[in-house]
PDB file of C-alpha atoms in Angstrom:
ATOM      1  CA  UNK A 969       2.929 -98.173  42.085  1.00 40.00           C
ATOM      2  CA  UNK A 970       2.664 -96.851  38.517  1.00 37.00           C
ATOM      3  CA  UNK A 971      -0.935 -98.068  38.323  1.00 40.00           C
ATOM      4  CA  UNK A 972      -1.803 -96.293  41.579  1.00 40.00           C
ATOM      5  CA  UNK A 973      -0.206 -93.089  40.336  1.00 40.00           C
ATOM      6  CA  UNK A 974      -2.136 -93.264  37.069  1.00 38.00           C
ATOM      7  CA  UNK A 975      -5.374 -93.855  38.983  1.00 43.00           C
ATOM      8  CA  UNK A 976      -4.611 -90.871  41.211  1.00 41.00           C
ATOM      9  CA  UNK A 977      -3.910 -88.677  38.191  1.00 41.00           C
ATOM     10  CA  UNK A 978      -7.188 -89.768  36.588  1.00 42.00           C
ATOM     11  CA  UNK A 979      -9.134 -88.985  39.755  1.00 43.00           C
ATOM     12  CA  UNK A 980      -7.530 -85.575  40.194  1.00 42.00           C
ATOM     13  CA  UNK A 981      -8.130 -84.734  36.533  1.00 43.00           C
ATOM     14  CA  UNK A 982     -11.804 -85.545  37.033  1.00 43.00           C
ATOM     15  CA  UNK A 983     -11.849 -83.222  40.034  1.00 42.00           C
ATOM     16  CA  UNK A 984     -10.034 -80.467  38.153  1.00 43.00           C
ATOM     17  CA  UNK A 985      -6.853 -80.732  40.258  1.00 42.00           C
ATOM     18  CA  UNK A 986      -3.309 -81.254  38.989  1.00 43.00           C
ATOM     19  CA  UNK A 987      -0.547 -83.117  40.842  1.00 38.00           C
ATOM     20  CA  UNK A 988       2.011 -80.415  40.077  1.00 40.00           C
ATOM     21  CA  UNK A 989      -0.214 -77.639  41.423  1.00 45.00           C
ATOM     22  CA  UNK A 990      -0.706 -79.524  44.677  1.00 41.00           C
ATOM     23  CA  UNK A 991       2.977 -80.289  45.169  1.00 52.00           C
ATOM     24  CA  UNK A 992       4.737 -77.242  43.759  1.00 89.00           C
ATOM     25  CA  UNK A 993       2.765 -74.194  44.905  1.00 96.00           C
ATOM     26  CA  UNK A 994       5.090 -72.263  47.209  1.00 97.00           C
ATOM     27  CA  UNK A 995       4.386 -70.469  50.461  1.00 97.00           C
ATOM     28  CA  UNK A 996       1.943 -71.060  53.329  1.00 96.00           C
ATOM     29  CA  UNK A 997      -1.120 -72.907  52.097  1.00 96.00           C
ATOM     30  CA  UNK A 998      -4.437 -71.397  53.308  1.00 97.00           C
ATOM     31  CA  UNK A 999      -6.007 -73.486  56.064  1.00 97.00           C
ATOM     32  CA  UNK A1000      -9.485 -73.372  54.491  1.00 97.00           C
ATOM     33  CA  UNK A1001      -8.350 -75.004  51.221  1.00 96.00           C
ATOM     34  CA  UNK A1002      -8.377 -78.790  51.598  1.00 92.00           C
ATOM     35  CA  UNK A1003      -7.335 -79.835  48.093  1.00 88.00           C
ATOM     36  CA  UNK A1004      -5.006 -78.475  45.462  1.00 90.00           C
ATOM     37  CA  UNK A1005      -5.376 -76.042  42.612  1.00 97.00           C
ATOM     38  CA  UNK A1006      -7.748 -76.487  39.705  1.00 97.00           C
ATOM     39  CA  UNK A1007      -6.507 -77.120  36.215  1.00 97.00           C
ATOM     40  CA  UNK A1008      -6.501 -73.874  34.250  1.00 98.00           C
ATOM     41  CA  UNK A1009      -6.225 -72.796  30.601  1.00 98.00           C
ATOM     42  CA  UNK A1010      -2.684 -72.356  29.279  1.00 98.00           C
ATOM     43  CA  UNK A1011      -1.222 -74.250  32.218  1.00 97.00           C
ATOM     44  CA  UNK A1012       1.714 -75.289  30.006  1.00 97.00           C
ATOM     45  CA  UNK A1013       2.941 -71.667  30.107  1.00 98.00           C
ATOM     46  CA  UNK A1014       2.898 -71.393  33.916  1.00 98.00           C
ATOM     47  CA  UNK A1015       6.363 -71.710  35.457  1.00 97.00           C
ATOM     48  CA  UNK A1016       5.723 -71.003  39.136  1.00 97.00           C
ATOM     49  CA  UNK A1017       2.803 -70.581  41.539  1.00 98.00           C
ATOM     50  CA  UNK A1018       2.759 -68.951  44.987  1.00 98.00           C
ATOM     51  CA  UNK A1019      -0.189 -68.911  47.370  1.00 98.00           C
ATOM     52  CA  UNK A1020      -1.609 -65.397  47.518  1.00 98.00           C
ATOM     53  CA  UNK A1021      -1.044 -63.721  50.898  1.00 98.00           C
ATOM     54  CA  UNK A1022      -3.752 -62.889  53.439  1.00 98.00           C
ATOM     55  CA  UNK A1023      -6.259 -65.483  52.241  1.00 98.00           C
ATOM     56  CA  UNK A1024      -6.986 -66.986  55.665  1.00 98.00           C
ATOM     57  CA  UNK A1025      -7.673 -63.478  56.992  1.00 98.00           C
ATOM     58  CA  UNK A1026     -10.231 -62.780  54.254  1.00 98.00           C
ATOM     59  CA  UNK A1027      -8.203 -60.675  51.825  1.00 98.00           C
ATOM     60  CA  UNK A1028      -9.202 -60.829  48.160  1.00 98.00           C
ATOM     61  CA  UNK A1029      -6.098 -60.493  45.929  1.00 98.00           C
ATOM     62  CA  UNK A1030      -6.287 -57.694  43.351  1.00 98.00           C
ATOM     63  CA  UNK A1031      -3.174 -55.703  42.452  1.00 98.00           C
ATOM     64  CA  UNK A1032       0.283 -57.039  41.612  1.00 98.00           C
ATOM     65  CA  UNK A1033       3.704 -55.748  40.654  1.00 98.00           C
ATOM     66  CA  UNK A1034       7.181 -57.293  40.552  1.00 98.00           C
ATOM     67  CA  UNK A1035      10.267 -55.918  42.298  1.00 96.00           C
ATOM     68  CA  UNK A1036      13.648 -57.718  42.451  1.00 93.00           C
ATOM     69  CA  UNK A1037      12.737 -61.186  43.651  1.00 95.00           C
ATOM     70  CA  UNK A1038       9.512 -60.001  45.251  1.00 98.00           C
ATOM     71  CA  UNK A1039       5.905 -59.698  44.201  1.00 98.00           C
ATOM     72  CA  UNK A1040       3.783 -57.054  45.851  1.00 98.00           C
ATOM     73  CA  UNK A1041       0.128 -58.036  46.074  1.00 98.00           C
ATOM     74  CA  UNK A1042      -2.714 -55.777  47.184  1.00 98.00           C
ATOM     75  CA  UNK A1043      -6.123 -56.856  48.371  1.00 98.00           C
ATOM     76  CA  UNK A1044      -9.265 -55.773  50.185  1.00 98.00           C
ATOM     77  CA  UNK A1045     -10.840 -57.587  53.116  1.00 98.00           C
ATOM     78  CA  UNK A1046     -14.239 -59.186  52.490  1.00 98.00           C
ATOM     79  CA  UNK A1047     -15.638 -62.694  52.750  1.00 98.00           C
ATOM     80  CA  UNK A1048     -19.161 -61.680  51.697  1.00 98.00           C
ATOM     81  CA  UNK A1049     -19.998 -62.215  47.992  1.00 97.00           C
ATOM     82  CA  UNK A1050     -22.251 -59.159  48.175  1.00 97.00           C
ATOM     83  CA  UNK A1051     -19.561 -56.808  49.569  1.00 98.00           C
ATOM     84  CA  UNK A1052     -16.929 -55.753  47.026  1.00 96.00           C
ATOM     85  CA  UNK A1053     -14.859 -53.459  49.222  1.00 97.00           C
ATOM     86  CA  UNK A1054     -13.107 -53.402  52.577  1.00 98.00           C
ATOM     87  CA  UNK A1055      -9.897 -52.387  54.367  1.00 98.00           C
ATOM     88  CA  UNK A1056      -6.955 -52.575  51.954  1.00 98.00           C
ATOM     89  CA  UNK A1057      -3.475 -54.013  52.489  1.00 98.00           C
ATOM     90  CA  UNK A1058      -0.322 -54.468  50.399  1.00 98.00           C
ATOM     91  CA  UNK A1059       1.743 -57.606  50.983  1.00 98.00           C
ATOM     92  CA  UNK A1060       5.331 -58.406  50.023  1.00 98.00           C
ATOM     93  CA  UNK A1061       6.048 -62.017  49.028  1.00 98.00           C
ATOM     94  CA  UNK A1062       9.338 -63.716  48.092  1.00 98.00           C
ATOM     95  CA  UNK A1063       9.250 -65.261  44.613  1.00 97.00           C
ATOM     96  CA  UNK A1064      11.953 -67.727  45.701  1.00 96.00           C
ATOM     97  CA  UNK A1065       9.863 -69.656  48.225  1.00 97.00           C
ATOM     98  CA  UNK A1066       6.510 -67.881  48.516  1.00 98.00           C
ATOM     99  CA  UNK A1067       7.216 -66.602  52.039  1.00 97.00           C
ATOM    100  CA  UNK A1068       5.384 -63.375  53.002  1.00 97.00           C
ATOM    101  CA  UNK A1069       8.068 -60.822  53.907  1.00 98.00           C
ATOM    102  CA  UNK A1070       6.020 -57.822  55.019  1.00 98.00           C
ATOM    103  CA  UNK A1071       2.857 -55.784  54.606  1.00 98.00           C
ATOM    104  CA  UNK A1072       1.333 -52.370  55.170  1.00 98.00           C
ATOM    105  CA  UNK A1073      -2.218 -51.069  55.450  1.00 98.00           C
ATOM    106  CA  UNK A1074      -3.538 -48.470  53.030  1.00 98.00           C
ATOM    107  CA  UNK A1075      -5.482 -45.340  54.084  1.00 98.00           C
ATOM    108  CA  UNK A1076      -9.013 -45.953  55.448  1.00 97.00           C
ATOM    109  CA  UNK A1077     -10.670 -44.495  52.349  1.00 97.00           C
ATOM    110  CA  UNK A1078      -9.197 -47.233  50.159  1.00 98.00           C
ATOM    111  CA  UNK A1079     -11.818 -49.868  49.350  1.00 97.00           C
ATOM    112  CA  UNK A1080     -10.493 -52.087  46.558  1.00 97.00           C
ATOM    113  CA  UNK A1081      -6.776 -51.526  45.765  1.00 98.00           C
ATOM    114  CA  UNK A1082      -7.177 -52.923  42.251  1.00 97.00           C
ATOM    115  CA  UNK A1083      -3.741 -52.090  40.846  1.00 98.00           C
ATOM    116  CA  UNK A1084      -0.063 -51.741  41.766  1.00 98.00           C
ATOM    117  CA  UNK A1085       3.030 -50.533  39.911  1.00 98.00           C
ATOM    118  CA  UNK A1086       6.544 -49.418  40.830  1.00 98.00           C
ATOM    119  CA  UNK A1087       7.742 -46.127  39.344  1.00 97.00           C
ATOM    120  CA  UNK A1088      11.409 -46.475  40.291  1.00 91.00           C
ATOM    121  CA  UNK A1089      13.185 -44.697  43.110  1.00 95.00           C
ATOM    122  CA  UNK A1090      11.313 -46.832  45.599  1.00 97.00           C
ATOM    123  CA  UNK A1091       7.967 -45.251  44.727  1.00 98.00           C
ATOM    124  CA  UNK A1092       4.869 -47.449  44.534  1.00 98.00           C
ATOM    125  CA  UNK A1093       1.546 -46.400  43.007  1.00 98.00           C
ATOM    126  CA  UNK A1094      -1.646 -48.023  44.290  1.00 98.00           C
ATOM    127  CA  UNK A1095      -4.805 -47.560  42.240  1.00 98.00           C
ATOM    128  CA  UNK A1096      -8.144 -47.536  43.998  1.00 98.00           C
ATOM    129  CA  UNK A1097     -11.299 -46.908  41.984  1.00 96.00           C
ATOM    130  CA  UNK A1098     -11.238 -43.110  42.286  1.00 97.00           C
ATOM    131  CA  UNK A1099      -7.830 -42.517  43.903  1.00 98.00           C
ATOM    132  CA  UNK A1100      -4.156 -42.939  43.069  1.00 98.00           C
ATOM    133  CA  UNK A1101      -1.757 -43.202  46.020  1.00 98.00           C
ATOM    134  CA  UNK A1102       1.984 -42.599  45.532  1.00 98.00           C
ATOM    135  CA  UNK A1103       3.822 -44.292  48.394  1.00 98.00           C
ATOM    136  CA  UNK A1104       7.401 -44.576  49.643  1.00 98.00           C
ATOM    137  CA  UNK A1105       7.533 -48.376  49.719  1.00 98.00           C
ATOM    138  CA  UNK A1106      10.401 -48.833  52.186  1.00 98.00           C
ATOM    139  CA  UNK A1107       8.827 -46.476  54.734  1.00 98.00           C
ATOM    140  CA  UNK A1108       5.432 -48.115  54.399  1.00 98.00           C
ATOM    141  CA  UNK A1109       6.802 -51.628  54.903  1.00 98.00           C
ATOM    142  CA  UNK A1110       8.888 -50.489  57.880  1.00 98.00           C
ATOM    143  CA  UNK A1111       5.895 -48.923  59.664  1.00 98.00           C
ATOM    144  CA  UNK A1112       3.182 -51.268  58.281  1.00 98.00           C
ATOM    145  CA  UNK A1113       1.050 -48.256  57.348  1.00 98.00           C
ATOM    146  CA  UNK A1114       1.185 -45.202  55.075  1.00 98.00           C
ATOM    147  CA  UNK A1115       1.015 -42.444  57.692  1.00 94.00           C
ATOM    148  CA  UNK A1116       4.572 -41.243  57.046  1.00 95.00           C
ATOM    149  CA  UNK A1117       4.976 -42.872  53.638  1.00 98.00           C
ATOM    150  CA  UNK A1118       2.213 -41.232  51.602  1.00 98.00           C
ATOM    151  CA  UNK A1119       3.900 -38.952  49.056  1.00 98.00           C
ATOM    152  CA  UNK A1120       0.904 -37.908  46.940  1.00 98.00           C
ATOM    153  CA  UNK A1121      -2.838 -38.533  46.638  1.00 98.00           C
ATOM    154  CA  UNK A1122      -4.575 -37.845  43.323  1.00 98.00           C
ATOM    155  CA  UNK A1123      -8.354 -38.085  42.945  1.00 98.00           C
ATOM    156  CA  UNK A1124      -9.967 -39.304  39.711  1.00 98.00           C
ATOM    157  CA  UNK A1125     -13.240 -38.056  38.225  1.00 97.00           C
ATOM    158  CA  UNK A1126     -15.406 -38.420  35.157  1.00 97.00           C
ATOM    159  CA  UNK A1127     -14.368 -41.348  32.962  1.00 96.00           C
ATOM    160  CA  UNK A1128     -11.080 -41.810  34.830  1.00 97.00           C
ATOM    161  CA  UNK A1129     -11.086 -44.872  37.085  1.00 97.00           C
ATOM    162  CA  UNK A1130      -8.256 -46.777  38.697  1.00 97.00           C
ATOM    163  CA  UNK A1131      -9.372 -50.359  38.244  1.00 97.00           C
ATOM    164  CA  UNK A1132      -5.718 -51.004  37.387  1.00 98.00           C
ATOM    165  CA  UNK A1133      -2.480 -49.062  36.881  1.00 98.00           C
ATOM    166  CA  UNK A1134       0.813 -49.541  35.053  1.00 98.00           C
ATOM    167  CA  UNK A1135       3.941 -47.591  34.048  1.00 98.00           C
ATOM    168  CA  UNK A1136       5.534 -47.730  30.580  1.00 97.00           C
ATOM    169  CA  UNK A1137       8.826 -46.179  31.667  1.00 96.00           C
ATOM    170  CA  UNK A1138       7.665 -42.645  30.875  1.00 97.00           C
ATOM    171  CA  UNK A1139       3.965 -42.288  31.598  1.00 98.00           C
ATOM    172  CA  UNK A1140       1.314 -43.831  33.807  1.00 98.00           C
ATOM    173  CA  UNK A1141      -1.574 -45.913  32.469  1.00 98.00           C
ATOM    174  CA  UNK A1142      -4.883 -46.405  34.265  1.00 98.00           C
ATOM    175  CA  UNK A1143      -8.103 -48.038  33.134  1.00 97.00           C
ATOM    176  CA  UNK A1144     -11.609 -48.976  34.133  1.00 94.00           C
ATOM    177  CA  UNK A1145     -13.258 -52.373  34.393  1.00 97.00           C
ATOM    178  CA  UNK A1146     -16.521 -51.990  32.500  1.00 98.00           C
ATOM    179  CA  UNK A1147     -19.190 -54.375  31.224  1.00 97.00           C
ATOM    180  CA  UNK A1148     -20.171 -51.966  28.415  1.00 97.00           C
ATOM    181  CA  UNK A1149     -17.643 -51.843  25.568  1.00 97.00           C
ATOM    182  CA  UNK A1150     -18.246 -48.141  24.951  1.00 96.00           C
ATOM    183  CA  UNK A1151     -17.034 -47.303  28.463  1.00 96.00           C
ATOM    184  CA  UNK A1152     -14.017 -49.625  28.542  1.00 98.00           C
ATOM    185  CA  UNK A1153     -11.018 -47.313  28.149  1.00 98.00           C
ATOM    186  CA  UNK A1154      -7.409 -46.978  29.243  1.00 98.00           C
ATOM    187  CA  UNK A1155      -5.855 -43.540  29.750  1.00 98.00           C
ATOM    188  CA  UNK A1156      -2.210 -42.466  29.605  1.00 98.00           C
ATOM    189  CA  UNK A1157      -1.275 -39.830  32.188  1.00 98.00           C
ATOM    190  CA  UNK A1158       1.841 -37.773  32.838  1.00 98.00           C
ATOM    191  CA  UNK A1159       3.710 -38.478  36.089  1.00 98.00           C
ATOM    192  CA  UNK A1160       3.404 -34.732  36.731  1.00 97.00           C
ATOM    193  CA  UNK A1161      -0.104 -35.369  38.043  1.00 98.00           C
ATOM    194  CA  UNK A1162       1.392 -36.399  41.385  1.00 98.00           C
ATOM    195  CA  UNK A1163       2.721 -32.841  41.806  1.00 97.00           C
ATOM    196  CA  UNK A1164      -0.015 -30.891  40.034  1.00 97.00           C
ATOM    197  CA  UNK A1165      -3.023 -32.615  41.603  1.00 97.00           C
ATOM    198  CA  UNK A1166      -1.713 -33.782  44.967  1.00 97.00           C
ATOM    199  CA  UNK A1167      -4.525 -33.088  47.430  1.00 94.00           C
ATOM    200  CA  UNK A1168      -6.259 -30.798  44.917  1.00 95.00           C
ATOM    201  CA  UNK A1169      -9.197 -30.995  42.510  1.00 94.00           C
ATOM    202  CA  UNK A1170      -9.685 -34.344  40.799  1.00 97.00           C
ATOM    203  CA  UNK A1171      -8.161 -35.010  37.405  1.00 97.00           C
ATOM    204  CA  UNK A1172     -10.539 -35.769  34.516  1.00 97.00           C
ATOM    205  CA  UNK A1173     -10.296 -37.585  31.177  1.00 97.00           C
ATOM    206  CA  UNK A1174      -9.662 -34.440  29.124  1.00 96.00           C
ATOM    207  CA  UNK A1175      -6.348 -34.092  30.942  1.00 96.00           C
ATOM    208  CA  UNK A1176      -5.119 -37.508  29.779  1.00 98.00           C
ATOM    209  CA  UNK A1177      -2.295 -37.652  27.225  1.00 98.00           C
ATOM    210  CA  UNK A1178      -4.033 -40.413  25.281  1.00 98.00           C
ATOM    211  CA  UNK A1179      -7.060 -42.714  25.468  1.00 98.00           C
ATOM    212  CA  UNK A1180      -7.503 -46.142  23.860  1.00 98.00           C
ATOM    213  CA  UNK A1181     -10.333 -48.701  23.846  1.00 98.00           C
ATOM    214  CA  UNK A1182      -9.753 -51.893  25.828  1.00 98.00           C
ATOM    215  CA  UNK A1183     -11.638 -55.174  26.315  1.00 98.00           C
ATOM    216  CA  UNK A1184     -14.512 -55.253  28.795  1.00 98.00           C
ATOM    217  CA  UNK A1185     -14.076 -56.371  32.421  1.00 98.00           C
ATOM    218  CA  UNK A1186     -10.359 -55.517  32.421  1.00 98.00           C
ATOM    219  CA  UNK A1187      -8.658 -56.004  35.780  1.00 97.00           C
ATOM    220  CA  UNK A1188      -4.928 -55.636  35.202  1.00 98.00           C
ATOM    221  CA  UNK A1189      -2.263 -54.294  32.873  1.00 98.00           C
ATOM    222  CA  UNK A1190       1.461 -54.677  32.231  1.00 98.00           C
ATOM    223  CA  UNK A1191       3.753 -53.081  29.610  1.00 97.00           C
ATOM    224  CA  UNK A1192       6.300 -55.362  27.960  1.00 96.00           C
ATOM    225  CA  UNK A1193       9.794 -54.459  26.735  1.00 94.00           C
ATOM    226  CA  UNK A1194       8.554 -53.907  23.169  1.00 94.00           C
ATOM    227  CA  UNK A1195       5.941 -51.361  24.243  1.00 94.00           C
ATOM    228  CA  UNK A1196       2.874 -53.594  23.927  1.00 96.00           C
ATOM    229  CA  UNK A1197       0.194 -53.535  26.606  1.00 98.00           C
ATOM    230  CA  UNK A1198      -0.901 -56.812  28.174  1.00 98.00           C
ATOM    231  CA  UNK A1199      -4.358 -56.772  29.685  1.00 98.00           C
ATOM    232  CA  UNK A1200      -6.133 -59.265  31.961  1.00 98.00           C
ATOM    233  CA  UNK A1201      -9.920 -59.553  31.765  1.00 98.00           C
ATOM    234  CA  UNK A1202     -12.180 -61.816  33.798  1.00 98.00           C
ATOM    235  CA  UNK A1203     -15.234 -62.543  35.875  1.00 98.00           C
ATOM    236  CA  UNK A1204     -16.516 -65.677  37.633  1.00 97.00           C
ATOM    237  CA  UNK A1205     -17.112 -67.465  34.317  1.00 97.00           C
ATOM    238  CA  UNK A1206     -14.092 -66.691  32.139  1.00 98.00           C
ATOM    239  CA  UNK A1207     -10.548 -65.328  32.095  1.00 98.00           C
ATOM    240  CA  UNK A1208      -8.570 -63.852  29.208  1.00 98.00           C
ATOM    241  CA  UNK A1209      -5.179 -62.317  28.501  1.00 98.00           C
ATOM    242  CA  UNK A1210      -4.793 -59.807  25.672  1.00 98.00           C
ATOM    243  CA  UNK A1211      -1.808 -58.213  23.975  1.00 98.00           C
ATOM    244  CA  UNK A1212      -2.746 -54.728  22.724  1.00 98.00           C
ATOM    245  CA  UNK A1213      -1.208 -52.061  20.524  1.00 98.00           C
ATOM    246  CA  UNK A1214      -0.488 -49.206  22.946  1.00 97.00           C
ATOM    247  CA  UNK A1215      -1.289 -46.527  20.364  1.00 97.00           C
ATOM    248  CA  UNK A1216      -4.595 -47.844  19.049  1.00 97.00           C
ATOM    249  CA  UNK A1217      -5.835 -50.457  21.510  1.00 97.00           C
ATOM    250  CA  UNK A1218      -6.035 -52.982  18.662  1.00 98.00           C
ATOM    251  CA  UNK A1219      -5.866 -56.591  19.865  1.00 98.00           C
ATOM    252  CA  UNK A1220      -2.710 -58.376  18.686  1.00 98.00           C
ATOM    253  CA  UNK A1221      -3.448 -61.670  20.436  1.00 98.00           C
ATOM    254  CA  UNK A1222      -5.808 -63.258  22.957  1.00 98.00           C
ATOM    255  CA  UNK A1223      -5.317 -66.247  25.255  1.00 98.00           C
ATOM    256  CA  UNK A1224      -7.682 -68.104  27.571  1.00 98.00           C
ATOM    257  CA  UNK A1225      -6.848 -67.715  31.265  1.00 98.00           C
ATOM    258  CA  UNK A1226      -8.069 -68.798  34.692  1.00 98.00           C
ATOM    259  CA  UNK A1227     -11.318 -67.179  35.868  1.00 98.00           C
ATOM    260  CA  UNK A1228     -10.775 -64.295  38.254  1.00 98.00           C
ATOM    261  CA  UNK A1229      -7.392 -63.250  36.854  1.00 98.00           C
ATOM    262  CA  UNK A1230      -6.562 -59.779  38.138  1.00 98.00           C
ATOM    263  CA  UNK A1231      -3.397 -57.648  37.891  1.00 98.00           C
ATOM    264  CA  UNK A1232      -0.210 -58.289  35.889  1.00 98.00           C
ATOM    265  CA  UNK A1233       3.489 -57.437  36.033  1.00 98.00           C
ATOM    266  CA  UNK A1234       6.621 -58.392  34.085  1.00 98.00           C
ATOM    267  CA  UNK A1235       9.801 -59.461  35.875  1.00 97.00           C
ATOM    268  CA  UNK A1236      13.389 -58.726  34.832  1.00 95.00           C
ATOM    269  CA  UNK A1237      13.519 -61.899  32.701  1.00 96.00           C
ATOM    270  CA  UNK A1238      10.446 -60.965  30.678  1.00 97.00           C
ATOM    271  CA  UNK A1239       8.186 -63.487  32.437  1.00 98.00           C
ATOM    272  CA  UNK A1240       4.668 -62.291  33.169  1.00 98.00           C
ATOM    273  CA  UNK A1241       3.291 -62.523  36.720  1.00 98.00           C
ATOM    274  CA  UNK A1242      -0.433 -62.505  37.447  1.00 98.00           C
ATOM    275  CA  UNK A1243      -2.759 -63.052  40.392  1.00 98.00           C
ATOM    276  CA  UNK A1244      -6.223 -64.639  40.573  1.00 98.00           C
ATOM    277  CA  UNK A1245      -8.997 -64.093  43.105  1.00 98.00           C
ATOM    278  CA  UNK A1246     -10.718 -67.396  42.250  1.00 98.00           C
ATOM    279  CA  UNK A1247     -10.838 -69.488  45.417  1.00 98.00           C
ATOM    280  CA  UNK A1248     -10.374 -66.622  47.863  1.00 98.00           C
ATOM    281  CA  UNK A1249     -12.725 -66.946  50.829  1.00 98.00           C
ATOM    282  CA  UNK A1250     -15.099 -64.445  49.232  1.00 98.00           C
ATOM    283  CA  UNK A1251     -15.173 -66.487  46.038  1.00 98.00           C
ATOM    284  CA  UNK A1252     -14.777 -69.986  47.491  1.00 97.00           C
ATOM    285  CA  UNK A1253     -17.944 -71.168  45.676  1.00 96.00           C
ATOM    286  CA  UNK A1254     -16.553 -70.460  42.211  1.00 98.00           C
ATOM    287  CA  UNK A1255     -15.900 -73.305  39.773  1.00 96.00           C
ATOM    288  CA  UNK A1256     -12.101 -72.944  40.041  1.00 97.00           C
ATOM    289  CA  UNK A1257      -9.738 -72.779  43.007  1.00 98.00           C
ATOM    290  CA  UNK A1258      -6.680 -70.766  42.009  1.00 98.00           C
ATOM    291  CA  UNK A1259      -5.938 -68.051  44.601  1.00 98.00           C
ATOM    292  CA  UNK A1260      -2.283 -67.714  43.669  1.00 98.00           C
ATOM    293  CA  UNK A1261       0.245 -65.446  42.058  1.00 98.00           C
ATOM    294  CA  UNK A1262       1.703 -67.195  39.051  1.00 98.00           C
ATOM    295  CA  UNK A1263       4.557 -66.660  36.608  1.00 98.00           C
ATOM    296  CA  UNK A1264       4.034 -67.278  32.878  1.00 98.00           C
ATOM    297  CA  UNK A1265       6.324 -67.622  29.873  1.00 98.00           C
ATOM    298  CA  UNK A1266       4.292 -65.675  27.313  1.00 98.00           C
ATOM    299  CA  UNK A1267       6.116 -67.410  24.452  1.00 97.00           C
ATOM    300  CA  UNK A1268       4.481 -70.688  25.566  1.00 98.00           C
ATOM    301  CA  UNK A1269       0.917 -69.344  25.476  1.00 98.00           C
ATOM    302  CA  UNK A1270      -1.457 -70.967  22.975  1.00 97.00           C
TER     303      UNK A1270
END
């Protein structure tokens, strides 16, 4: 029996699949995925994996935030590698067992839904490329749409893009995913924008409270308890996790990550949650299969 198990482990290692990822990933497994998850960098730091919601229906996971035993995951619907936008939806998933517990559809003009963050008071912010939506989460989940739950809509212009969004406890952070280093920036914004610019002229970069440089191809951000910014960066070939100085953008540390890593969010215990789009139906031809939300102990990263 031990010999058979060792042979199985050797075979799965050759195929890039781990036994633990096959057995322990929680929630409904997508019907189109026949095997398990690929091995990924810094796997020793990963404490829990949940299948991303909506995969069988063609959703590509993008945004993530944590809320009291729940992860909220946003995505857009596309199975075509050439189409990077589609109808957007936010899902609620239990971190206890990976069970989807609800969802709601975003307004029709949303095309990517790249970032999520809770502001407190039950208010959720969804970042689309040129729009920030402030949403009453309970109302949206109850009705499965935002018709009566949309509190504020703020348009972005100029250098301001909502590839991701986060909240540091006082101000909002947004940033753009750029291939050119000179354009890769994160901007700190006052929460007052949701009153001042709701349904009005778009806000521009000169109205930001602060601007810092960030790594290229950034897809997600989370603020830790010490005030550092954690940033996820990726494409189909690489994934990386950075810890940044929030005042200067200087890189404190960098860790290899799964390809396709997207948004980030810290839970109440200081563990970092992330989501990857690698292995979604749109990106099923990529080298790694890892369409999950996953929890990391950042102290175990190497």
